[in-house]
Short mmCIF file of N, CA, C and O in Angstrom, two decimals:
data_model
loop_
_atom_site.label_atom_id
_atom_site.label_comp_id
_atom_site.label_asym_id
_atom_site.label_seq_id
_atom_site.Cartn_x
_atom_site.Cartn_y
_atom_site.Cartn_z
N MET A 108 107.93 77.58 57.82
CA MET A 108 109.72 76.67 58.24
C MET A 108 109.41 76.05 56.53
O MET A 108 108.29 75.37 56.44
N LYS A 109 111.01 76.26 56.27
CA LYS A 109 111.34 75.71 55.06
C LYS A 109 111.91 73.92 55.05
O LYS A 109 112.23 73.61 56.58
N ARG A 110 111.43 72.88 53.94
CA ARG A 110 112.17 72.23 54.28
C ARG A 110 113.88 72.15 53.97
O ARG A 110 114.04 72.88 53.21
N VAL A 111 114.77 71.23 53.94
CA VAL A 111 115.97 71.37 54.13
C VAL A 111 116.62 70.30 53.59
O VAL A 111 116.01 68.92 54.02
N ASP A 112 117.30 70.76 52.26
CA ASP A 112 117.27 69.16 51.25
C ASP A 112 119.19 69.41 51.37
O ASP A 112 119.44 70.02 51.66
N PHE A 113 119.94 67.51 51.09
CA PHE A 113 121.17 67.81 51.55
C PHE A 113 121.68 66.99 49.51
O PHE A 113 120.99 66.37 49.57
N THR A 114 122.53 68.01 49.38
CA THR A 114 123.09 67.29 48.27
C THR A 114 124.44 66.10 48.45
O THR A 114 124.75 66.60 49.46
N SER A 115 124.72 65.36 47.43
CA SER A 115 125.68 64.58 48.03
C SER A 115 126.46 64.79 48.55
O SER A 115 127.62 64.67 49.03
N ARG A 116 127.64 65.56 47.56
CA ARG A 116 128.42 66.66 48.09
C ARG A 116 128.45 67.30 49.59
O ARG A 116 129.66 67.33 50.57
N TYR A 117 127.44 67.40 50.04
CA TYR A 117 127.31 68.46 51.40
C TYR A 117 127.23 67.21 52.21
O TYR A 117 127.79 67.45 53.46
N VAL A 118 126.73 66.16 51.98
CA VAL A 118 126.53 65.06 53.20
C VAL A 118 128.21 64.43 53.33
O VAL A 118 128.09 63.91 54.34
N LYS A 119 128.63 64.21 52.36
CA LYS A 119 130.41 63.90 52.50
C LYS A 119 130.94 65.07 52.95
O LYS A 119 132.04 64.82 53.89
N ALA A 120 130.72 66.09 52.79
CA ALA A 120 131.50 67.54 53.45
C ALA A 120 131.84 67.66 54.87
O ALA A 120 132.75 67.60 55.87
N PRO A 121 131.07 67.36 56.06
CA PRO A 121 130.95 67.27 56.98
C PRO A 121 131.94 66.18 58.11
O PRO A 121 132.71 66.21 59.06
N VAL A 122 132.38 65.34 57.08
CA VAL A 122 133.25 64.26 57.49
C VAL A 122 134.61 65.36 57.92
O VAL A 122 135.39 64.72 58.66
N LYS A 123 134.77 66.24 56.88
CA LYS A 123 136.00 67.30 57.03
C LYS A 123 136.08 68.01 58.47
O LYS A 123 137.58 68.44 58.69
N LEU A 124 134.92 68.00 59.14
CA LEU A 124 134.76 69.24 59.83
C LEU A 124 135.63 68.53 61.46
O LEU A 124 135.09 67.32 61.70
N PRO A 125 136.05 69.47 62.56
CA PRO A 125 136.45 69.16 63.60
C PRO A 125 135.10 68.68 64.53
O PRO A 125 134.00 69.28 63.42
N GLN A 126 135.18 67.78 65.29
CA GLN A 126 133.79 67.37 65.94
C GLN A 126 132.97 68.05 66.37
O GLN A 126 131.99 68.48 66.33
N ASP A 127 133.32 69.52 67.54
CA ASP A 127 132.60 70.87 67.53
C ASP A 127 131.91 71.22 66.46
O ASP A 127 130.75 72.14 66.73
N GLN A 128 132.23 71.59 65.61
CA GLN A 128 131.88 72.41 64.28
C GLN A 128 130.99 71.55 63.55
O GLN A 128 130.12 71.89 63.13
N GLU A 129 131.25 70.09 63.88
CA GLU A 129 130.28 69.10 63.33
C GLU A 129 129.05 69.35 63.79
O GLU A 129 127.88 69.95 63.09
N GLU A 130 128.87 69.43 65.42
CA GLU A 130 127.74 69.54 66.26
C GLU A 130 127.44 70.92 65.88
O GLU A 130 126.23 70.97 66.10
N LYS A 131 128.00 71.49 65.77
CA LYS A 131 127.73 73.07 65.57
C LYS A 131 126.92 73.58 64.51
O LYS A 131 125.55 73.89 64.45
N LEU A 132 127.21 72.82 63.39
CA LEU A 132 126.51 72.72 62.14
C LEU A 132 125.39 72.18 61.72
O LEU A 132 124.15 72.92 61.43
N ALA A 133 124.82 71.42 62.71
CA ALA A 133 123.56 70.29 63.34
C ALA A 133 123.01 71.64 63.79
O ALA A 133 121.83 71.83 63.18
N ARG A 134 123.48 71.93 64.70
CA ARG A 134 122.75 73.47 65.20
C ARG A 134 121.95 74.62 64.71
O ARG A 134 120.84 74.94 64.10
N LEU A 135 122.78 74.53 63.88
CA LEU A 135 122.72 76.03 62.26
C LEU A 135 121.49 75.59 61.75
O LEU A 135 121.15 76.07 60.92
N VAL A 136 121.63 74.27 61.24
CA VAL A 136 120.87 73.42 60.18
C VAL A 136 119.55 74.23 60.66
O VAL A 136 118.37 74.09 59.77
N GLU A 137 119.15 73.46 62.21
CA GLU A 137 117.85 73.79 62.75
C GLU A 137 117.49 75.35 62.41
O GLU A 137 115.95 75.85 62.33
N ILE A 138 118.55 76.19 62.55
CA ILE A 138 118.18 77.19 62.64
C ILE A 138 117.77 78.11 61.13
O ILE A 138 116.76 78.61 60.88
N LEU A 139 118.35 77.38 60.17
CA LEU A 139 118.58 77.55 58.90
C LEU A 139 116.91 77.08 58.54
O LEU A 139 116.44 77.64 57.55
N ARG A 140 116.46 76.09 58.89
CA ARG A 140 114.87 75.75 58.87
C ARG A 140 114.12 76.50 59.15
O ARG A 140 113.20 76.72 57.83
N LYS A 141 113.94 77.43 59.91
CA LYS A 141 113.12 78.00 60.63
C LYS A 141 113.19 79.96 59.85
O LYS A 141 112.22 80.25 59.76
N ASP A 142 114.44 80.06 59.99
CA ASP A 142 115.00 81.43 59.35
C ASP A 142 116.02 82.07 58.77
O ASP A 142 117.35 81.37 59.34
N GLN A 143 116.07 81.65 57.29
CA GLN A 143 117.44 81.49 56.37
C GLN A 143 118.48 82.82 56.76
O GLN A 143 119.80 82.76 56.31
N PHE A 144 117.77 83.48 57.32
CA PHE A 144 118.33 84.71 57.07
C PHE A 144 118.82 85.81 58.74
O PHE A 144 118.72 86.63 59.63
N HIS A 145 118.54 84.55 59.69
CA HIS A 145 118.89 84.82 61.47
C HIS A 145 120.46 85.23 61.56
O HIS A 145 121.24 84.41 60.60
N TYR A 146 120.42 86.01 62.61
CA TYR A 146 121.57 86.74 63.00
C TYR A 146 123.02 85.91 63.26
O TYR A 146 123.94 86.22 63.24
N LEU A 147 122.55 84.67 63.76
CA LEU A 147 123.38 83.62 63.97
C LEU A 147 124.18 82.67 63.02
O LEU A 147 125.55 82.66 63.10
N LEU A 148 123.43 83.03 61.63
CA LEU A 148 124.17 82.32 60.76
C LEU A 148 124.68 83.27 60.04
O LEU A 148 125.73 82.75 59.02
N HIS A 149 124.76 84.52 60.10
CA HIS A 149 125.64 85.80 59.43
C HIS A 149 125.29 85.39 57.46
O HIS A 149 126.44 85.20 56.81
N THR A 150 124.36 84.90 57.41
CA THR A 150 124.14 84.78 55.97
C THR A 150 124.68 85.70 54.67
O THR A 150 124.39 87.14 55.12
N LYS A 151 125.28 85.59 53.79
CA LYS A 151 125.41 86.40 52.79
C LYS A 151 125.05 85.80 51.48
O LYS A 151 125.56 84.49 51.18
N GLN A 152 124.83 86.94 50.94
CA GLN A 152 124.61 86.65 49.61
C GLN A 152 125.44 86.46 48.51
O GLN A 152 126.56 87.35 48.40
N LEU A 153 126.29 85.34 47.66
CA LEU A 153 127.62 85.19 47.10
C LEU A 153 127.42 86.29 45.59
O LEU A 153 125.99 86.49 45.10
N THR A 154 128.61 85.93 45.07
CA THR A 154 128.59 86.95 43.92
C THR A 154 129.06 86.06 42.53
O THR A 154 129.48 85.15 43.28
N GLY A 155 129.54 86.69 41.38
CA GLY A 155 130.51 86.07 40.61
C GLY A 155 129.71 85.02 39.90
O GLY A 155 128.34 85.36 39.19
N LYS A 156 129.98 83.79 39.90
CA LYS A 156 129.58 82.80 38.97
C LYS A 156 128.28 81.79 39.57
O LYS A 156 127.62 80.90 39.51
N MET A 157 128.19 82.66 41.30
CA MET A 157 127.25 81.76 42.05
C MET A 157 126.09 82.77 42.55
O MET A 157 126.17 82.70 43.87
N PRO A 158 125.82 83.61 41.66
CA PRO A 158 125.06 84.77 42.21
C PRO A 158 123.47 84.32 42.96
O PRO A 158 123.09 85.00 43.85
N SER A 159 122.98 83.00 42.50
CA SER A 159 121.42 82.70 43.63
C SER A 159 122.23 81.60 44.66
O SER A 159 121.02 81.06 45.23
N TYR A 160 123.59 81.67 44.66
CA TYR A 160 123.49 80.81 46.14
C TYR A 160 123.90 81.83 47.54
O TYR A 160 124.38 82.60 47.12
N TYR A 161 123.66 81.34 48.77
CA TYR A 161 124.19 82.09 49.58
C TYR A 161 125.42 80.98 50.77
O TYR A 161 125.36 79.74 50.62
N SER A 162 125.68 82.11 51.79
CA SER A 162 126.36 81.15 52.41
C SER A 162 126.07 81.66 53.73
O SER A 162 125.99 82.68 54.41
N PHE A 163 126.64 80.64 54.75
CA PHE A 163 126.41 81.14 56.30
C PHE A 163 127.45 80.50 57.16
O PHE A 163 128.29 79.50 56.28
N ARG A 164 127.95 81.16 58.16
CA ARG A 164 129.30 81.03 58.69
C ARG A 164 128.79 79.86 60.12
O ARG A 164 128.13 79.94 60.72
N VAL A 165 129.82 78.58 59.97
CA VAL A 165 129.60 77.89 61.28
C VAL A 165 130.57 78.05 62.21
O VAL A 165 130.54 78.09 62.94
N SER A 166 131.53 78.75 61.62
CA SER A 166 132.50 79.21 62.47
C SER A 166 133.63 80.21 61.97
O SER A 166 133.11 80.63 60.59
N ARG A 167 134.70 80.80 62.46
CA ARG A 167 135.25 81.94 61.55
C ARG A 167 135.87 81.12 60.42
O ARG A 167 136.08 81.96 59.40
N ASP A 168 136.36 79.87 60.71
CA ASP A 168 137.53 79.34 59.18
C ASP A 168 136.30 78.62 58.41
O ASP A 168 136.32 78.21 57.07
N TRP A 169 134.79 77.89 58.89
CA TRP A 169 134.22 77.35 57.92
C TRP A 169 132.55 78.07 57.51
O TRP A 169 132.09 78.63 58.49
N ARG A 170 132.39 77.70 56.59
CA ARG A 170 131.17 78.04 55.70
C ARG A 170 130.54 77.36 55.36
O ARG A 170 131.28 76.07 54.95
N ALA A 171 128.95 76.91 55.22
CA ALA A 171 128.09 76.51 54.21
C ALA A 171 127.69 77.47 52.99
O ALA A 171 127.11 78.01 53.60
N ILE A 172 127.26 76.21 52.26
CA ILE A 172 126.69 76.86 50.79
C ILE A 172 125.08 76.16 50.72
O ILE A 172 124.90 75.25 50.93
N PHE A 173 124.09 77.35 50.29
CA PHE A 173 122.76 76.94 50.16
C PHE A 173 122.58 77.91 49.22
O PHE A 173 122.69 78.75 48.60
N HIS A 174 120.73 76.97 48.65
CA HIS A 174 120.21 78.34 47.50
C HIS A 174 118.83 77.91 47.98
O HIS A 174 118.88 76.76 48.35
N PHE A 175 118.03 78.37 47.08
CA PHE A 175 116.86 78.28 47.38
C PHE A 175 116.26 77.22 46.61
O PHE A 175 116.34 77.71 45.26
N ILE A 176 115.25 76.52 46.37
CA ILE A 176 114.26 75.56 45.40
C ILE A 176 113.33 76.03 45.91
O ILE A 176 112.44 75.94 46.56
N GLY A 177 112.72 77.08 44.98
CA GLY A 177 111.07 77.38 44.87
C GLY A 177 110.58 78.25 46.74
O GLY A 177 111.85 78.87 46.96
N ASP A 178 109.62 78.02 46.93
CA ASP A 178 109.49 79.01 47.93
C ASP A 178 109.68 78.02 49.41
O ASP A 178 109.65 78.34 50.31
N GLU A 179 109.53 76.78 49.52
CA GLU A 179 109.64 75.69 50.28
C GLU A 179 110.64 75.07 50.90
O GLU A 179 110.54 74.50 51.69
N VAL A 180 112.01 74.99 49.87
CA VAL A 180 112.86 74.26 49.82
C VAL A 180 114.09 75.17 50.17
O VAL A 180 114.17 75.77 48.97
N VAL A 181 115.18 74.39 50.87
CA VAL A 181 116.91 75.18 50.82
C VAL A 181 117.47 73.90 50.37
O VAL A 181 117.37 73.07 51.40
N GLU A 182 118.23 74.00 50.07
CA GLU A 182 118.97 73.00 49.14
C GLU A 182 120.78 73.62 50.11
O GLU A 182 121.05 74.46 49.38
N LEU A 183 121.75 72.21 51.03
CA LEU A 183 122.60 72.63 51.43
C LEU A 183 123.75 71.93 50.49
O LEU A 183 123.54 70.76 49.66
N THR A 184 124.40 72.67 49.30
CA THR A 184 125.16 72.21 48.75
C THR A 184 126.78 72.01 48.87
O THR A 184 127.27 70.88 48.92
N ASP A 185 127.33 72.55 49.72
CA ASP A 185 128.37 72.09 50.49
C ASP A 185 129.10 73.05 51.86
O ASP A 185 128.07 73.87 51.93
N VAL A 186 129.91 72.04 52.60
CA VAL A 186 130.43 72.78 53.57
C VAL A 186 131.47 72.53 53.43
O VAL A 186 132.78 71.22 53.29
N ALA A 187 132.68 73.63 53.75
CA ALA A 187 134.06 73.60 53.50
C ALA A 187 134.76 74.59 54.22
O ALA A 187 133.99 75.61 54.82
N HIS A 188 136.20 74.36 54.30
CA HIS A 188 136.91 75.92 54.40
C HIS A 188 136.83 76.74 53.99
O HIS A 188 136.58 76.67 53.06
N ARG A 189 136.72 78.47 54.91
CA ARG A 189 136.56 79.49 53.83
C ARG A 189 137.57 79.50 52.74
O ARG A 189 137.55 80.09 51.89
N LYS A 190 138.39 79.19 53.12
CA LYS A 190 139.92 79.21 51.53
C LYS A 190 139.42 78.31 50.44
O LYS A 190 139.49 78.54 49.50
N ASP A 191 138.50 77.17 50.74
CA ASP A 191 138.16 76.31 49.49
C ASP A 191 136.62 76.45 49.33
O ASP A 191 136.37 76.12 47.98
N VAL A 192 135.70 76.45 50.11
CA VAL A 192 134.51 76.77 49.91
C VAL A 192 134.00 77.52 48.69
O VAL A 192 132.91 77.04 48.07
N TYR A 193 134.42 78.57 48.36
CA TYR A 193 133.78 79.59 47.23
C TYR A 193 134.50 79.38 45.76
O TYR A 193 134.43 79.77 44.99
N ARG A 194 135.74 78.15 45.50
CA ARG A 194 135.53 77.71 44.15
C ARG A 194 135.31 76.93 43.52
O ARG A 194 134.13 76.41 43.93
#
């Protein structure tokens, strides 16, 4: 089980989420803590400017971005609509 840290950008981001997606995100973060590649997360490694980052699917339209800090910490950096999150 890994520790999950949150950047200030991530902490502000869930305010943009619809209420039902915010609740789902909280459940998915608990799954992320236990298994970062759990099938419910649909985890994908990013490419281009962010090759050490990963995303997981909150819903069809919302994604969360994270990366690993050492062996014991996962840092969530952002959550946004899929059209905006990769910019």
